[in-house]
Amino acid sequence: MEYFAQQLINGVTLGSIYGLIAIGYTMVYGIVGMINFAHGDVFMVGGFLALIAWLALTAMGVTAVPVALALVLVLAMAFTALYGWTVERLAYRPLRGSFRLAPLISAIGMSILLQNAVQVAQGPRVKPLPPVVPGNFFQSEGAGGFVVAISNVQVIIVATTLVLMVAFSLLVAKTPLGRAQRACEQDRKMASLLGIDVDRTISLTFVMGAALASVAGLMYLLYYGVVDFYIGFVAGVKAFTAAVLGGIGSLPGAMIGGLLIGLIETFWSAYFSAEYKDVAAFSILIVVLIFMPSGLLGRPEVEKV
Amino acid sequence: MSRGHPDAPTLPDDVLLRVERLTMRFGGLVAVNAVSFDVRRGEITALIGPNGAGKTTVFNCITGFYKPTVGRLTLNRGDQSFLLERLRDHEISRRAGIARTFQNIRLFGGMTVLENLLVAQHAPLMKASGMTVLGVLRFPGFAKAERAAIEKAKGWLERIGLIDRADDPAADLPYGDQRRLEIARAMCTDPVVLCLDEPAAGLNPSESADLNALLRSIRAEDGVAVLLIEHDMSVVMEISDHVVVLDYGRLICDGTPALVREDPKVIAAYLGVDDEEVEQVEREIEERAS
């Protein structure tokens, strides 16, 4: 029982990170109808930027952990958002209106470019970060001597994710920008005829997705204590899976999908074998898609007349 | 505010939109051929013609869907003149003040009726929300702008009789209501010209009468000029001040409804008579009149 509880905690933490990345996939898909394959690498860039910001701040003498963390969060979000904006501007906007596969190919190209750029600039080796937030928020010893613990890092991850997801859902539901995004999602031409700057709305969508991915990058860094140039690929594919599982285009779907993938992976590693955790996650994806092709919360594709 | 194009021609005071020698070619097909006409302030102008005459193409040029092959489209708003063919998609609405509906309904079906009208007020709201940041934090300036937007939207819902359905998804409305909601949404962008592509298509006679009343009130109360494409002659003849007739991409008649109704070329175009027979039709009409 204690073992189960511990795995649940770990799964929710991992799932939060996937969920944050998945939102970026799902939003971009919703509004432009393309899969931004470079998004996982934007997440990786976010992790690196967070690490660099952390080291810079420590060197400058900012040692109070909460202050430093808040600053790192803001800096990483800002700079990664800039990356997201640039990627859209350079690789996708010029291809808008071209055939459907063109931006997909340039997305893959962008992904490879980001990976290699970081590899060249930062070196191929794993970059460690010493534990920044040590200690446990809560722990209790069960009957069998097994300790269930929620670490402070896990609390930070889950709490930040929750806050961001609520803020983000409000933004989409209540603000003019969110309305514009939903309008562009349904009918871009009509939206522009109502005075909505579609290009800018799409840019802002990429900016928001990238900012959330950078938060995920920071959380990943805090949780695992390492980043390398390749983490974006696996995490990106997982988050993409989460978005598809939840129903691509649906925000709550991305969050739920992320949680599910995190939980599946953790429980599979805990009870079966860690080597096959990816197989488990993707097998479940396949099964879900066979029976629910539009994902858990996705709307079935309706033919436009 | 945005300034107009300095090299745009000055229009006479009563002319709001001037279409000059508009030509649109698609490969070898000339869809619109050297068409010129004016849309005057405070008038309802109807654009009619048989199927395939090029009416929707003219609309598409005015609203920025197509860049005209040749021609000049000048719009006068306040003391500024805009060349429409130079404006980007969203500027057609935002700067020039042109709103449009389509032959098929293009509401945002997944949004509520009220939200559809708020989306149309995106530009002022976005400004008030300081690029969203102030909006998220609910600054008083934004809250005020949003209240005003909701008031305006509700005013329109009252006018089209849909206030009770404000929070329903737009896709759930009956067809006739969706048509009127589209017009209200277009009006929420604060246009100076409202372009309607077959607004009466598929309406029953009573809905059609409601539409006439709505368009008349838009002309009288809001002072917005209306340019409409319509096949329903009861709508055209009853409410329009000025009718422009196209046939095979050419302008064949431009005048009051009474004038157009009697024009032999128009009758010939609608009945599908060859050019050589036009004179004969003309004679027949004269005989019948005498």
Coordinates of C-alpha atoms in Angstrom, one line a residue:
Chain A
M1 CA 0.0 0.0 0.0
E2 CA 2.8 2.4 0.9
Y3 CA 4.6 1.4 -2.2
F4 CA 1.5 2.1 -4.2
A5 CA 1.1 5.6 -2.6
Q6 CA 4.7 6.4 -3.3
Q7 CA 4.3 5.5 -7.0
L8 CA 1.2 7.5 -7.2
I9 CA 3.0 10.6 -5.9
N10 CA 5.9 10.0 -8.4
G11 CA 3.5 9.4 -11.2
V12 CA 1.6 12.6 -10.6
T13 CA 4.8 14.6 -10.5
L14 CA 6.1 13.2 -13.8
G15 CA 2.6 13.6 -15.3
S16 CA 2.6 17.3 -14.4
I17 CA 5.7 17.8 -16.3
Y18 CA 4.3 15.9 -19.4
G19 CA 1.1 17.9 -19.0
L20 CA 2.9 21.2 -19.2
I21 CA 4.6 20.2 -22.4
A22 CA 1.5 18.6 -23.9
I23 CA -0.4 21.9 -23.7
G24 CA 2.1 23.4 -26.1
Y25 CA 1.4 20.6 -28.6
T26 CA -2.3 20.7 -28.3
M27 CA -2.7 24.5 -28.5
V28 CA -0.5 24.8 -31.6
Y29 CA -2.3 21.9 -33.2
G30 CA -5.7 23.5 -32.4
I31 CA -4.9 26.8 -33.9
V32 CA -2.6 26.0 -36.9
G33 CA -3.4 22.3 -37.4
M34 CA 0.2 21.3 -37.3
I35 CA 2.3 19.2 -34.9
N36 CA 5.2 21.4 -33.7
F37 CA 7.8 18.7 -33.5
A38 CA 10.4 21.2 -32.2
H39 CA 8.3 21.7 -29.1
G40 CA 10.1 19.0 -27.1
D41 CA 13.4 20.7 -28.0
V42 CA 12.0 24.0 -26.9
F43 CA 11.4 22.3 -23.5
M44 CA 15.0 21.1 -23.5
V45 CA 16.2 24.7 -24.3
G46 CA 14.0 25.8 -21.4
G47 CA 15.8 23.4 -19.1
F48 CA 19.2 24.7 -20.2
L49 CA 18.2 28.3 -19.9
A50 CA 16.9 27.6 -16.4
L51 CA 20.2 26.0 -15.5
I52 CA 22.2 28.9 -16.9
A53 CA 20.0 31.4 -15.2
W54 CA 20.4 29.5 -11.9
L55 CA 24.2 29.5 -12.2
A56 CA 24.3 33.1 -13.2
L57 CA 22.1 34.1 -10.3
T58 CA 24.2 32.1 -7.8
A59 CA 27.4 33.7 -9.2
M60 CA 25.8 37.1 -8.7
G61 CA 25.2 36.2 -5.1
V62 CA 21.5 35.6 -5.1
T63 CA 21.4 32.7 -2.6
A64 CA 18.0 32.8 -1.1
V65 CA 16.4 29.8 -2.8
P66 CA 12.8 31.0 -3.1
V67 CA 13.9 34.3 -4.6
A68 CA 16.4 32.7 -7.0
L69 CA 13.8 30.1 -8.1
A70 CA 11.2 32.7 -8.8
L71 CA 13.7 34.7 -10.8
V72 CA 14.9 31.6 -12.7
L73 CA 11.3 30.8 -13.5
V74 CA 10.6 34.3 -14.9
L75 CA 13.9 34.4 -16.8
A76 CA 13.6 30.9 -18.3
M77 CA 10.0 31.6 -19.3
A78 CA 10.9 34.9 -21.0
F79 CA 13.9 33.6 -22.9
T80 CA 12.2 30.3 -23.9
A81 CA 9.2 32.3 -25.1
L82 CA 11.6 34.2 -27.3
Y83 CA 12.8 30.9 -28.7
G84 CA 9.2 29.8 -29.4
W85 CA 8.4 33.1 -31.1
T86 CA 11.5 32.9 -33.3
V87 CA 10.9 29.3 -34.3
E88 CA 7.4 30.2 -35.4
R89 CA 8.6 33.3 -37.2
L90 CA 11.5 31.6 -39.0
A91 CA 10.3 28.1 -39.7
Y92 CA 6.5 28.1 -39.8
R93 CA 5.0 31.5 -40.8
P94 CA 6.8 31.6 -44.2
L95 CA 5.2 28.2 -44.9
R96 CA 1.7 29.1 -43.9
G97 CA -0.6 28.6 -46.8
S98 CA 1.8 26.1 -48.4
F99 CA 0.9 22.4 -48.5
R100 CA 0.2 20.7 -45.2
L101 CA 3.4 18.7 -44.9
A102 CA 5.8 21.6 -45.4
P103 CA 5.6 23.1 -41.9
L104 CA 5.8 19.5 -40.5
I105 CA 9.1 19.0 -42.3
S106 CA 10.5 22.3 -41.2
A107 CA 9.4 21.5 -37.6
I108 CA 11.5 18.3 -37.7
G109 CA 14.3 20.4 -39.1
M110 CA 13.9 22.9 -36.3
S111 CA 14.0 20.1 -33.8
I112 CA 17.3 18.8 -35.1
L113 CA 18.7 22.3 -35.4
L114 CA 17.9 23.1 -31.7
Q115 CA 19.3 19.8 -30.5
N116 CA 22.6 20.3 -32.4
A117 CA 22.9 24.0 -31.5
V118 CA 22.6 23.1 -27.8
Q119 CA 25.0 20.2 -28.2
V120 CA 27.6 22.4 -29.8
A121 CA 27.1 25.3 -27.5
Q122 CA 26.8 23.4 -24.2
G123 CA 28.6 20.2 -25.0
P124 CA 27.2 16.7 -25.3
R125 CA 27.7 15.7 -21.7
V126 CA 25.0 15.7 -19.0
K127 CA 24.9 18.9 -17.0
P128 CA 24.2 18.4 -13.4
L129 CA 22.6 20.8 -10.9
P130 CA 23.2 20.1 -7.2
P131 CA 19.9 19.5 -5.3
V132 CA 18.5 23.0 -4.8
V133 CA 15.4 22.2 -2.7
P134 CA 16.4 19.3 -0.5
G135 CA 14.2 17.7 2.1
N136 CA 10.7 16.2 2.3
F137 CA 7.5 18.1 2.7
F138 CA 5.8 15.1 4.2
Q139 CA 6.9 11.6 5.2
S140 CA 5.4 8.7 7.1
E141 CA 6.6 5.3 7.8
G142 CA 4.3 2.4 7.1
A143 CA 3.9 -0.9 8.9
G144 CA 6.5 -2.7 6.8
G145 CA 9.1 0.0 7.4
F146 CA 8.5 1.5 4.0
V147 CA 8.7 5.3 4.0
V148 CA 6.2 7.2 1.9
A149 CA 7.6 10.7 1.2
I150 CA 6.5 13.7 -0.7
S151 CA 9.6 15.7 -1.4
N152 CA 9.6 19.5 -1.5
V153 CA 10.5 19.4 -5.1
Q154 CA 7.5 17.3 -5.9
V155 CA 5.3 19.8 -4.0
I156 CA 6.8 22.7 -6.0
I157 CA 6.2 20.8 -9.3
V158 CA 2.7 19.9 -8.7
A159 CA 1.7 23.2 -7.2
T160 CA 3.3 25.2 -10.0
T161 CA 1.7 23.1 -12.6
L162 CA -1.7 23.4 -11.0
V163 CA -1.4 27.2 -10.7
L164 CA -0.2 27.6 -14.2
M165 CA -2.9 25.3 -15.6
V166 CA -5.7 27.2 -13.8
A167 CA -4.2 30.6 -14.9
F168 CA -3.9 29.3 -18.4
S169 CA -7.4 27.9 -18.6
L170 CA -8.7 31.3 -17.4
L171 CA -6.7 33.1 -20.0
V172 CA -8.2 31.0 -22.7
A173 CA -11.7 31.2 -21.4
K174 CA -11.9 34.8 -20.3
T175 CA -9.5 37.1 -22.0
P176 CA -9.8 38.7 -25.5
L177 CA -6.7 36.8 -26.5
G178 CA -8.1 33.5 -25.5
R179 CA -11.3 34.3 -27.4
A180 CA -9.2 35.2 -30.4
Q181 CA -7.4 31.9 -30.1
R182 CA -10.6 30.0 -30.0
A183 CA -11.9 32.0 -32.9
C184 CA -8.8 31.3 -35.0
E185 CA -9.1 27.7 -34.1
Q186 CA -12.5 27.5 -35.6
D187 CA -12.2 29.8 -38.6
R188 CA -9.1 31.7 -39.3
K189 CA -10.4 33.6 -42.3
M190 CA -13.5 34.8 -40.5
A191 CA -11.5 35.8 -37.5
S192 CA -9.3 38.0 -39.6
L193 CA -12.4 39.6 -41.1
L194 CA -13.5 40.5 -37.6
G195 CA -10.3 42.4 -37.1
I196 CA -8.3 39.8 -35.3
D197 CA -4.6 39.8 -36.3
V198 CA -4.3 36.0 -37.0
D199 CA -0.5 36.1 -37.4
R200 CA 0.0 37.7 -34.0
T201 CA -2.5 35.4 -32.3
I202 CA -0.6 32.4 -33.6
S203 CA 2.7 34.0 -32.5
L204 CA 1.3 34.5 -29.0
T205 CA 0.2 30.9 -29.0
F206 CA 3.7 29.7 -29.7
V207 CA 5.0 32.1 -27.0
M208 CA 2.6 30.7 -24.4
G209 CA 3.4 27.1 -25.3
A210 CA 7.1 27.8 -25.1
A211 CA 6.8 29.5 -21.8
L212 CA 4.9 26.6 -20.3
A213 CA 7.5 24.2 -21.8
S214 CA 10.3 26.2 -20.1
V215 CA 8.5 25.8 -16.8
A216 CA 8.4 22.0 -17.5
G217 CA 12.2 22.3 -18.3
L218 CA 12.9 23.9 -15.0
M219 CA 10.8 21.3 -13.1
Y220 CA 12.6 18.5 -14.9
L221 CA 15.9 20.1 -13.9
L222 CA 14.8 20.4 -10.3
Y223 CA 13.4 16.8 -10.2
Y224 CA 16.2 14.9 -12.0
G225 CA 19.0 17.3 -11.3
V226 CA 20.4 16.9 -14.9
V227 CA 19.8 18.1 -18.4
D228 CA 21.4 17.2 -21.7
F229 CA 20.7 18.1 -25.2
Y230 CA 18.7 15.0 -25.9
I231 CA 16.0 15.1 -23.2
G232 CA 13.7 17.0 -25.5
F233 CA 13.2 14.1 -27.8
V234 CA 11.9 11.5 -25.4
A235 CA 10.0 14.0 -23.3
G236 CA 8.6 15.6 -26.4
V237 CA 7.4 12.3 -27.8
K238 CA 5.8 11.4 -24.5
A239 CA 4.1 14.8 -24.2
F240 CA 2.9 14.5 -27.8
T241 CA 1.5 11.1 -26.9
A242 CA -0.2 12.7 -23.9
A243 CA -1.8 15.3 -26.1
V244 CA -3.1 12.7 -28.5
L245 CA -4.3 10.5 -25.7
G246 CA -6.3 13.3 -24.2
G247 CA -7.6 14.4 -27.5
I248 CA -5.4 16.7 -29.5
G249 CA -6.8 20.3 -29.6
S250 CA -8.3 20.0 -26.1
L251 CA -6.6 21.7 -23.2
P252 CA -8.0 19.7 -20.3
G253 CA -7.3 16.7 -22.5
A254 CA -3.6 17.6 -22.6
M255 CA -3.5 17.9 -18.8
I256 CA -5.3 14.6 -18.3
G257 CA -3.3 12.8 -21.0
G258 CA -0.1 14.1 -19.3
L259 CA -1.1 12.8 -16.0
L260 CA -2.2 9.4 -17.4
I261 CA 1.1 8.9 -19.3
G262 CA 3.1 9.8 -16.2
L263 CA 1.1 7.4 -14.0
I264 CA 1.2 4.6 -16.6
E265 CA 4.9 4.9 -16.9
T266 CA 5.6 5.1 -13.2
F267 CA 3.4 2.2 -12.3
W268 CA 4.7 0.0 -15.1
S269 CA 8.2 0.6 -14.0
A270 CA 7.3 -0.1 -10.4
Y271 CA 5.4 -3.3 -10.8
F272 CA 6.7 -4.8 -14.1
S273 CA 9.9 -3.6 -15.6
A274 CA 11.5 -0.2 -16.0
E275 CA 12.9 -1.1 -19.4
Y276 CA 9.5 -1.6 -20.9
K277 CA 7.9 1.5 -19.5
D278 CA 7.8 3.3 -22.9
V279 CA 6.4 0.2 -24.5
A280 CA 3.6 0.3 -21.9
A281 CA 2.8 3.9 -22.4
F282 CA 2.7 3.6 -26.2
S283 CA 0.7 0.4 -26.2
I284 CA -2.0 2.0 -24.1
L285 CA -2.0 4.9 -26.5
I286 CA -2.5 2.5 -29.4
V287 CA -5.4 0.7 -27.6
V288 CA -7.1 4.0 -26.7
L289 CA -6.8 5.3 -30.2
I290 CA -8.2 2.1 -31.7
F291 CA -11.4 2.5 -29.6
M292 CA -11.5 6.3 -29.3
P293 CA -9.8 7.7 -32.4
S294 CA -10.2 11.3 -31.3
G295 CA -8.7 10.7 -27.8
L296 CA -10.3 10.9 -24.4
L297 CA -11.7 14.5 -24.6
G298 CA -11.2 15.3 -28.3
R299 CA -14.1 16.3 -30.5
P300 CA -14.6 13.9 -33.4
E301 CA -13.5 15.5 -36.6
V302 CA -16.6 17.0 -38.3
E303 CA -16.6 17.4 -42.0
K304 CA -16.9 21.1 -42.9
V305 CA -19.7 21.7 -45.4
Chain B
M1 CA -5.4 56.3 -34.8
S2 CA -4.2 54.8 -38.1
R3 CA -3.8 57.2 -40.9
G4 CA -5.1 56.6 -44.4
H5 CA -3.1 56.1 -47.6
P6 CA -1.8 59.6 -48.7
D7 CA -2.0 58.7 -52.3
A8 CA -5.6 57.5 -52.3
P9 CA -7.9 59.7 -54.4
T10 CA -10.3 62.1 -52.7
L11 CA -13.9 60.9 -53.1
P12 CA -16.9 63.2 -53.3
D13 CA -18.5 63.7 -49.9
D14 CA -21.5 61.3 -50.4
V15 CA -19.4 58.4 -51.7
L16 CA -18.1 56.0 -49.1
L17 CA -16.6 53.2 -51.3
R18 CA -15.6 53.6 -54.9
V19 CA -14.8 50.6 -57.0
E20 CA -12.9 51.6 -60.2
R21 CA -12.2 49.4 -63.1
L22 CA -12.0 46.4 -61.0
T23 CA -10.8 43.3 -62.9
M24 CA -10.1 39.9 -61.5
R25 CA -8.6 37.2 -63.7
F26 CA -8.1 33.6 -62.7
G27 CA -5.8 32.2 -65.3
G28 CA -7.7 32.6 -68.5
L29 CA -11.0 33.3 -66.9
V30 CA -12.0 36.9 -66.4
A31 CA -14.4 36.7 -63.5
V32 CA -14.8 40.5 -63.1
N33 CA -14.1 42.8 -66.0
A34 CA -13.5 46.5 -65.5
V35 CA -16.4 47.1 -63.1
S36 CA -16.9 50.5 -61.6
F37 CA -19.5 51.6 -59.1
D38 CA -20.0 53.7 -55.9
V39 CA -21.4 52.8 -52.6
R40 CA -22.9 56.0 -51.1
R41 CA -23.3 56.9 -47.5
G42 CA -26.5 56.0 -45.8
E43 CA -27.7 53.8 -48.7
I44 CA -28.4 50.2 -49.2
T45 CA -26.7 49.1 -52.4
A46 CA -27.6 45.8 -54.0
L47 CA -25.3 43.9 -56.2
I48 CA -27.3 41.5 -58.4
G49 CA -26.8 39.3 -61.4
P50 CA -27.3 35.7 -62.6
N51 CA -25.2 32.9 -61.1
G52 CA -21.6 33.2 -62.0
A53 CA -21.8 36.9 -62.8
G54 CA -18.9 37.7 -60.5
K55 CA -20.7 39.2 -57.5
T56 CA -19.0 37.2 -54.9
T57 CA -15.6 37.9 -56.6
V58 CA -16.3 41.6 -56.3
F59 CA -17.0 41.0 -52.5
N60 CA -13.8 39.0 -52.2
C61 CA -11.8 41.8 -53.7
I62 CA -13.4 44.4 -51.4
T63 CA -12.8 42.3 -48.3
G64 CA -9.2 41.4 -49.1
F65 CA -9.7 37.7 -50.0
Y66 CA -8.3 38.4 -53.5
K67 CA -5.9 41.0 -54.7
P68 CA -7.5 42.5 -57.8
T69 CA -5.6 41.9 -61.0
V70 CA -6.4 45.5 -62.0
G71 CA -8.4 48.2 -60.4
R72 CA -8.6 50.6 -57.5
L73 CA -10.9 50.3 -54.4
T74 CA -11.0 53.4 -52.4
L75 CA -12.8 53.7 -49.1
N76 CA -13.4 57.0 -47.2
R77 CA -13.7 56.8 -43.5
G78 CA -13.9 60.1 -41.6
D79 CA -11.3 62.3 -43.3
Q80 CA -9.1 59.4 -44.3
S81 CA -9.0 57.4 -47.5
F82 CA -7.8 53.8 -47.7
L83 CA -6.8 51.8 -50.7
L84 CA -8.4 48.5 -49.8
E85 CA -6.2 46.4 -52.1
R86 CA -3.2 47.4 -50.0
L87 CA -4.6 46.4 -46.6
R88 CA -3.9 43.1 -44.9
D89 CA -6.7 40.8 -44.0
H90 CA -7.5 42.0 -40.5
E91 CA -6.9 45.6 -41.4
I92 CA -9.9 45.6 -43.7
S93 CA -12.1 45.4 -40.7
R94 CA -9.9 47.3 -38.2
R95 CA -8.8 50.2 -40.2
A96 CA -11.2 50.6 -43.2
G97 CA -14.2 49.5 -41.3
I98 CA -15.6 46.9 -43.7
A99 CA -17.5 44.0 -42.2
R100 CA -18.8 41.0 -44.2
T101 CA -20.9 37.9 -44.0
F102 CA -20.7 34.8 -46.3
Q103 CA -23.2 32.8 -48.3
N104 CA -22.8 30.0 -45.9
I105 CA -22.9 30.6 -42.2
R106 CA -19.6 31.1 -40.6
L107 CA -20.3 31.6 -36.9
F108 CA -18.0 30.3 -34.3
G109 CA -20.3 27.4 -33.6
G110 CA -18.5 26.2 -30.5
M111 CA -18.7 29.6 -28.8
T112 CA -21.7 31.1 -27.1
V113 CA -23.9 33.6 -28.9
L114 CA -22.6 36.3 -26.7
E115 CA -19.0 35.3 -27.2
N116 CA -19.5 35.5 -31.0
L117 CA -20.3 39.2 -30.5
L118 CA -17.4 39.8 -28.2
V119 CA -14.9 38.3 -30.6
A120 CA -16.0 40.9 -33.1
Q121 CA -14.9 43.6 -30.6
H122 CA -11.5 42.0 -30.3
A123 CA -9.5 45.0 -31.4
P124 CA -10.7 47.5 -28.8
L125 CA -10.7 44.9 -26.0
M126 CA -7.2 43.7 -26.8
K127 CA -6.1 47.3 -26.6
A128 CA -7.8 47.8 -23.3
S129 CA -6.4 44.6 -22.0
G130 CA -2.8 45.8 -22.6
M131 CA -2.0 42.8 -24.7
T132 CA -3.7 40.5 -22.2
V133 CA -1.5 41.1 -19.3
L134 CA -3.8 43.7 -17.7
G135 CA -6.7 41.6 -18.7
V136 CA -5.6 38.6 -16.7
L137 CA -5.0 40.8 -13.7
R138 CA -8.4 42.4 -14.2
F139 CA -7.3 46.0 -14.2
P140 CA -10.2 48.5 -13.8
G141 CA -9.6 49.9 -17.3
F142 CA -10.0 46.5 -18.9
A143 CA -13.0 45.6 -16.7
K144 CA -14.7 48.8 -17.9
A145 CA -13.9 48.1 -21.5
E146 CA -15.2 44.6 -21.2
R147 CA -18.5 45.8 -19.5
A148 CA -19.0 48.2 -22.4
A149 CA -18.4 45.4 -24.9
I150 CA -20.9 43.2 -23.2
E151 CA -23.4 46.0 -23.1
K152 CA -23.0 46.6 -26.8
A153 CA -23.3 42.9 -27.5
K154 CA -26.5 42.7 -25.4
G155 CA -27.9 45.7 -27.2
W156 CA -27.5 43.8 -30.5
L157 CA -29.0 40.6 -29.0
E158 CA -32.0 42.7 -28.0
R159 CA -32.4 44.1 -31.5
I160 CA -32.3 40.7 -33.1
G161 CA -34.4 39.1 -30.4
L162 CA -31.8 36.6 -29.2
I163 CA -31.1 38.0 -25.7
D164 CA -32.5 34.9 -24.1
R165 CA -30.1 32.6 -25.9
A166 CA -27.0 34.6 -25.1
D167 CA -25.2 31.7 -23.3
D168 CA -26.2 29.0 -25.8
P169 CA -23.7 27.7 -28.3
A170 CA -24.2 29.5 -31.6
A171 CA -24.4 26.3 -33.5
D172 CA -27.6 25.4 -31.6
L173 CA -29.6 28.3 -33.0
P174 CA -32.1 27.8 -35.8
Y175 CA -30.9 28.8 -39.3
G176 CA -32.7 32.2 -39.5
D177 CA -31.4 33.2 -36.1
Q178 CA -27.9 32.3 -37.1
R179 CA -28.2 34.5 -40.1
R180 CA -29.3 37.5 -38.0
L181 CA -26.5 36.8 -35.4
E182 CA -24.0 36.9 -38.2
I183 CA -25.2 40.4 -39.2
A184 CA -25.1 41.5 -35.5
R185 CA -21.6 40.1 -35.2
A186 CA -20.5 42.0 -38.3
M187 CA -22.1 45.2 -36.8
C188 CA -20.2 44.7 -33.6
T189 CA -16.9 45.5 -35.4
D190 CA -18.2 49.1 -35.8
P191 CA -18.1 49.0 -39.6
V192 CA -18.8 51.9 -42.0
V193 CA -19.8 49.4 -44.7
L194 CA -21.6 46.2 -44.1
C195 CA -21.2 43.6 -46.9
L196 CA -23.8 40.9 -46.9
D197 CA -23.5 37.9 -49.3
E198 CA -27.0 36.6 -49.9
P199 CA -28.4 37.3 -46.4
A200 CA -31.9 36.2 -47.3
A201 CA -30.8 32.8 -48.8
G202 CA -32.8 30.0 -47.2
L203 CA -35.1 32.3 -45.2
N204 CA -38.8 31.9 -45.1
P205 CA -41.0 34.9 -46.0
S206 CA -41.5 36.1 -42.4
E207 CA -37.8 35.8 -41.6
S208 CA -37.1 37.6 -44.8
A209 CA -39.4 40.5 -43.7
D210 CA -37.5 40.6 -40.4
L211 CA -34.3 40.8 -42.3
N212 CA -35.6 43.8 -44.3
A213 CA -36.6 45.5 -41.1
L214 CA -33.2 44.9 -39.6
L215 CA -31.3 46.2 -42.6
R216 CA -33.5 49.3 -42.7
S217 CA -32.8 49.9 -39.1
I218 CA -29.1 49.5 -39.7
R219 CA -29.3 52.1 -42.4
A220 CA -31.4 54.5 -40.4
E221 CA -30.2 54.2 -36.8
D222 CA -26.6 53.2 -37.2
G223 CA -25.9 55.2 -40.4
V224 CA -24.0 52.2 -41.8
A225 CA -24.0 51.7 -45.6
V226 CA -25.0 48.2 -46.7
L227 CA -23.8 46.5 -49.8
L228 CA -25.6 43.2 -50.4
I229 CA -25.6 40.4 -52.9
E230 CA -29.1 39.0 -53.2
H231 CA -31.2 36.8 -55.4
D232 CA -34.4 37.4 -53.6
M233 CA -35.9 40.3 -55.6
S234 CA -38.5 41.0 -52.9
V235 CA -35.6 42.0 -50.7
V236 CA -33.7 43.8 -53.4
M237 CA -36.5 45.9 -54.7
E238 CA -38.0 46.7 -51.4
I239 CA -35.1 48.0 -49.4
S240 CA -32.3 49.0 -51.8
D241 CA -31.7 52.6 -52.8
H242 CA -29.3 51.7 -55.6
V243 CA -28.9 48.5 -57.6
V244 CA -25.8 47.4 -59.5
V245 CA -26.2 44.6 -62.0
L246 CA -23.4 42.3 -63.2
D247 CA -23.5 39.8 -66.0
Y248 CA -20.6 37.6 -67.1
G249 CA -18.3 39.8 -65.0
R250 CA -19.4 43.1 -66.7
L251 CA -21.5 45.9 -65.2
I252 CA -24.6 46.1 -67.3
C253 CA -26.8 48.5 -65.3
D254 CA -26.4 50.8 -62.3
G255 CA -29.3 52.8 -60.9
T256 CA -32.4 52.9 -58.8
P257 CA -34.5 49.7 -58.4
A258 CA -37.2 51.2 -60.6
L259 CA -34.7 51.9 -63.4
V260 CA -33.1 48.5 -63.1
R261 CA -36.4 46.7 -63.2
E262 CA -37.2 48.2 -66.5
D263 CA -33.8 47.8 -68.1
P264 CA -34.0 45.4 -71.1
K265 CA -30.4 44.3 -70.7
V266 CA -31.1 43.2 -67.1
I267 CA -34.2 41.4 -68.1
A268 CA -32.3 39.7 -70.9
A269 CA -29.5 38.7 -68.6
Y270 CA -31.9 37.1 -66.2
L271 CA -33.9 35.4 -68.9
G272 CA -30.8 34.3 -70.7
V273 CA -31.3 36.0 -74.0
D274 CA -28.5 36.4 -76.6
D275 CA -27.1 39.8 -77.2
E276 CA -28.7 40.0 -80.6
E277 CA -32.1 39.5 -79.2
V278 CA -31.9 42.3 -76.6
E279 CA -33.4 44.8 -78.9
Q280 CA -36.3 42.5 -79.6
V281 CA -36.9 42.1 -75.8
E282 CA -36.7 45.9 -75.5
R283 CA -39.4 46.3 -78.1
E284 CA -41.6 43.8 -76.4
I285 CA -41.4 45.6 -73.1
E286 CA -42.2 48.9 -74.7
E287 CA -45.2 47.4 -76.4
R288 CA -46.4 46.0 -73.2
A289 CA -46.0 49.3 -71.4
S290 CA -48.0 51.2 -74.0

